[in-house]
Coordinates of C-alpha atoms in Angstrom, one line a residue:
X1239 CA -19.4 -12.3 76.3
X1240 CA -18.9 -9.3 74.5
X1241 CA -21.4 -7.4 71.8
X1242 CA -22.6 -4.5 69.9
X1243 CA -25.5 -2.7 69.1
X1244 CA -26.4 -1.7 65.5
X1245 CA -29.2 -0.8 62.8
X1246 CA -31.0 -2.5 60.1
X1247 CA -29.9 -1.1 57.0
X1248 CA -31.1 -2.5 53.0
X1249 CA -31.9 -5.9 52.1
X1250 CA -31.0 -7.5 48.9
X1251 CA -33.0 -10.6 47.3
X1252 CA -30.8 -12.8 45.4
X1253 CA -31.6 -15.9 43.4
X1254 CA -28.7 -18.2 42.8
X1255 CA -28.6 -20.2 39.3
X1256 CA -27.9 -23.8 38.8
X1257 CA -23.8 -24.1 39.4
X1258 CA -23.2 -21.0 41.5
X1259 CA -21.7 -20.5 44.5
X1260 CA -23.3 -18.8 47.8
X1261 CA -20.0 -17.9 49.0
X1262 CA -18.9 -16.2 45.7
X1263 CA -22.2 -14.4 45.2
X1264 CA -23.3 -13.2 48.6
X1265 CA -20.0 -12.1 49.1
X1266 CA -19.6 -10.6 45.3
X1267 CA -22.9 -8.3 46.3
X1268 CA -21.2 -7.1 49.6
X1269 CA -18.0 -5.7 47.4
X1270 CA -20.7 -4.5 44.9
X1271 CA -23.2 -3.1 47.5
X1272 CA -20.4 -1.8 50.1
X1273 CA -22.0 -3.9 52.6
X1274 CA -19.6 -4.4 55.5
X1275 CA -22.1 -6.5 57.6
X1276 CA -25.2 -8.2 57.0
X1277 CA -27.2 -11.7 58.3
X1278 CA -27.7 -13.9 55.3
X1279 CA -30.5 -15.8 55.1
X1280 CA -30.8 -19.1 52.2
X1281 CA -33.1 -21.4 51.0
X1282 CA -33.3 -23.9 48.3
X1283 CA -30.8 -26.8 46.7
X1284 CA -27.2 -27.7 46.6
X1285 CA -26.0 -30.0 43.8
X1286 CA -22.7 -30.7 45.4
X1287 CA -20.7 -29.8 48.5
X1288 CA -18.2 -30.3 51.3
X1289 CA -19.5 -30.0 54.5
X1290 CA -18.0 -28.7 58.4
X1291 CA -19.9 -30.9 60.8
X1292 CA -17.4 -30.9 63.7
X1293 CA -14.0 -30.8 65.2
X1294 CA -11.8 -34.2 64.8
X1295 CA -11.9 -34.0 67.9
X1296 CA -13.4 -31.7 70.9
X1297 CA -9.6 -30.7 72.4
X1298 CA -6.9 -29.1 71.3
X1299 CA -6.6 -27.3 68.1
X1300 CA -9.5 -27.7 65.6
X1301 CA -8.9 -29.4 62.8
X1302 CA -11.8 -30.1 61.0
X1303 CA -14.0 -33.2 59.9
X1304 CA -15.6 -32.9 56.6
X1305 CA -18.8 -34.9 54.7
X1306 CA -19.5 -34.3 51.4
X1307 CA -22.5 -34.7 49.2
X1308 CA -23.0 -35.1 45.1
X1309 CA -26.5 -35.8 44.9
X1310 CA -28.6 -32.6 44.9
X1311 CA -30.3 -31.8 48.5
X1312 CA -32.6 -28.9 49.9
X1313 CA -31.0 -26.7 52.0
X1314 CA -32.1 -24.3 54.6
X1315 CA -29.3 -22.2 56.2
X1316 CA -28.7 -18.9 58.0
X1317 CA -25.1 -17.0 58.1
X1318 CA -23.2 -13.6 59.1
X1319 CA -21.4 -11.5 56.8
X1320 CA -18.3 -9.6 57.9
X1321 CA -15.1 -7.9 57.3
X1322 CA -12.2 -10.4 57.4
X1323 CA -8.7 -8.7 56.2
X1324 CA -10.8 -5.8 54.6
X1325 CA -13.2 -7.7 52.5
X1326 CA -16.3 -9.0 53.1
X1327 CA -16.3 -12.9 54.1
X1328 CA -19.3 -15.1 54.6
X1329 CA -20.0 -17.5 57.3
X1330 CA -22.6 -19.9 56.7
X1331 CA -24.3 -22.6 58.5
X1332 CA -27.3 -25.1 56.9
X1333 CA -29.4 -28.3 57.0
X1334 CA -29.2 -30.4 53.9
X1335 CA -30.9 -32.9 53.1
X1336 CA -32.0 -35.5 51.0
X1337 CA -34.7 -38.4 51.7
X1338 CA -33.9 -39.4 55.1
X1339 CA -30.3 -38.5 54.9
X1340 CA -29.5 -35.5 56.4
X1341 CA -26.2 -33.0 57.0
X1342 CA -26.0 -30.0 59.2
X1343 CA -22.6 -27.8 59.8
X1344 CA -20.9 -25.5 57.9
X1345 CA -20.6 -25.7 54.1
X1346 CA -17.3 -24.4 52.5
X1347 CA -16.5 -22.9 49.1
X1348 CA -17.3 -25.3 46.4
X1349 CA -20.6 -25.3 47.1
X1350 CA -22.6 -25.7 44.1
X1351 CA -26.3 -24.3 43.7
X1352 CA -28.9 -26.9 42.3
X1353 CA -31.4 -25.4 40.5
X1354 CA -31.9 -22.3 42.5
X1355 CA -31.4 -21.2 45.7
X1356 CA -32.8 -18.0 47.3
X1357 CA -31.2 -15.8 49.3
X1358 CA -31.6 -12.6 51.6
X1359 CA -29.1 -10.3 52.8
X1360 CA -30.3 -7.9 55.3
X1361 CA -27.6 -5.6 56.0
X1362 CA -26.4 -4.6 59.6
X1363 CA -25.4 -0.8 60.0
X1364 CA -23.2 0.9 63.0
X1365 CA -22.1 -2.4 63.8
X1366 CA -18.6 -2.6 65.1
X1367 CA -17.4 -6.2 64.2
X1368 CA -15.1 -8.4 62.0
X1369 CA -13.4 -11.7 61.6
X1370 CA -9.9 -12.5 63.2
X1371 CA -7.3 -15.3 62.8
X1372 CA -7.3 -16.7 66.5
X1373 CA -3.7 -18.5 66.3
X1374 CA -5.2 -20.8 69.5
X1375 CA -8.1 -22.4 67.5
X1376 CA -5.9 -21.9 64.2
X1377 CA -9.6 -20.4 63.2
X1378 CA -11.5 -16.7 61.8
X1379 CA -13.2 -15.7 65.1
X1380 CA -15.7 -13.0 65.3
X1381 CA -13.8 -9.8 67.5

């Protein structure tokens, strides 16, 4: 295990529209803001989306299996925000859900606000961290 220690520093309310994208806006405020790192927090619906929820398969290099919704579920989610070749890049996990049908993992670009969606990004000071290309898992690590 490795970590580091750092400081709370601003937090920014957002709320999404209809249509938008979490990825494109939290990360649009970081460039904005100069916010290097942060913990995102998000609430609210998702019209439309493709969805991480696991490997193919548990060995060997990860390729990964996607679900995807187009009906308009709630979402609850929680994410990290940090460099990745010198820009700010979002890493989001969430529950989605609609009646009794239910998706958790990682949602990718594309994602598409339903109504609104609220968001907080409570930024992370003196915090020595990004996001690497780990040519093992073929995935962005955290280093």
């Amino acid at each position: 295990m490795k970590y580091t220690q750092g400081k709370l520093g601003r937090v920014f309310v957002a709320r999404l529209e209809d249509g938008e994208s979490i990825y494109e806006a939290v990360e649009g405020i970081a460039r904005e803001e100069g916010i290097a790192s942060a913990a995102v927090l998000a609430l609210g619906g998702m019209r439309s989306g493709k969805v991480v929820t696991g490997p193919e398969s548990p060995t060997g290099k990860i390729i990964p299996h996607y679900e995807e919704f187009n009906d308009a579920r709630e979402l609850v989610g929680i994410g990290t925000l940090f460099q990745q070749e010198g820009r700010p890049a979002l890493h989001f996990h969430a529950g989605m859900g609609r009646g009794d049908s239910a998706l958790v993992g990682c949602p990718r670009a594309g994602m598409s606000v339903f109504l609104m969606l609220e968001v907080v990004i409570i930024e992370l000071l003196e915090v020595n961290a990004k996001r690497e290309f780990d040519a093992e898992s073929g995935v962005n690590l955290l280093k």
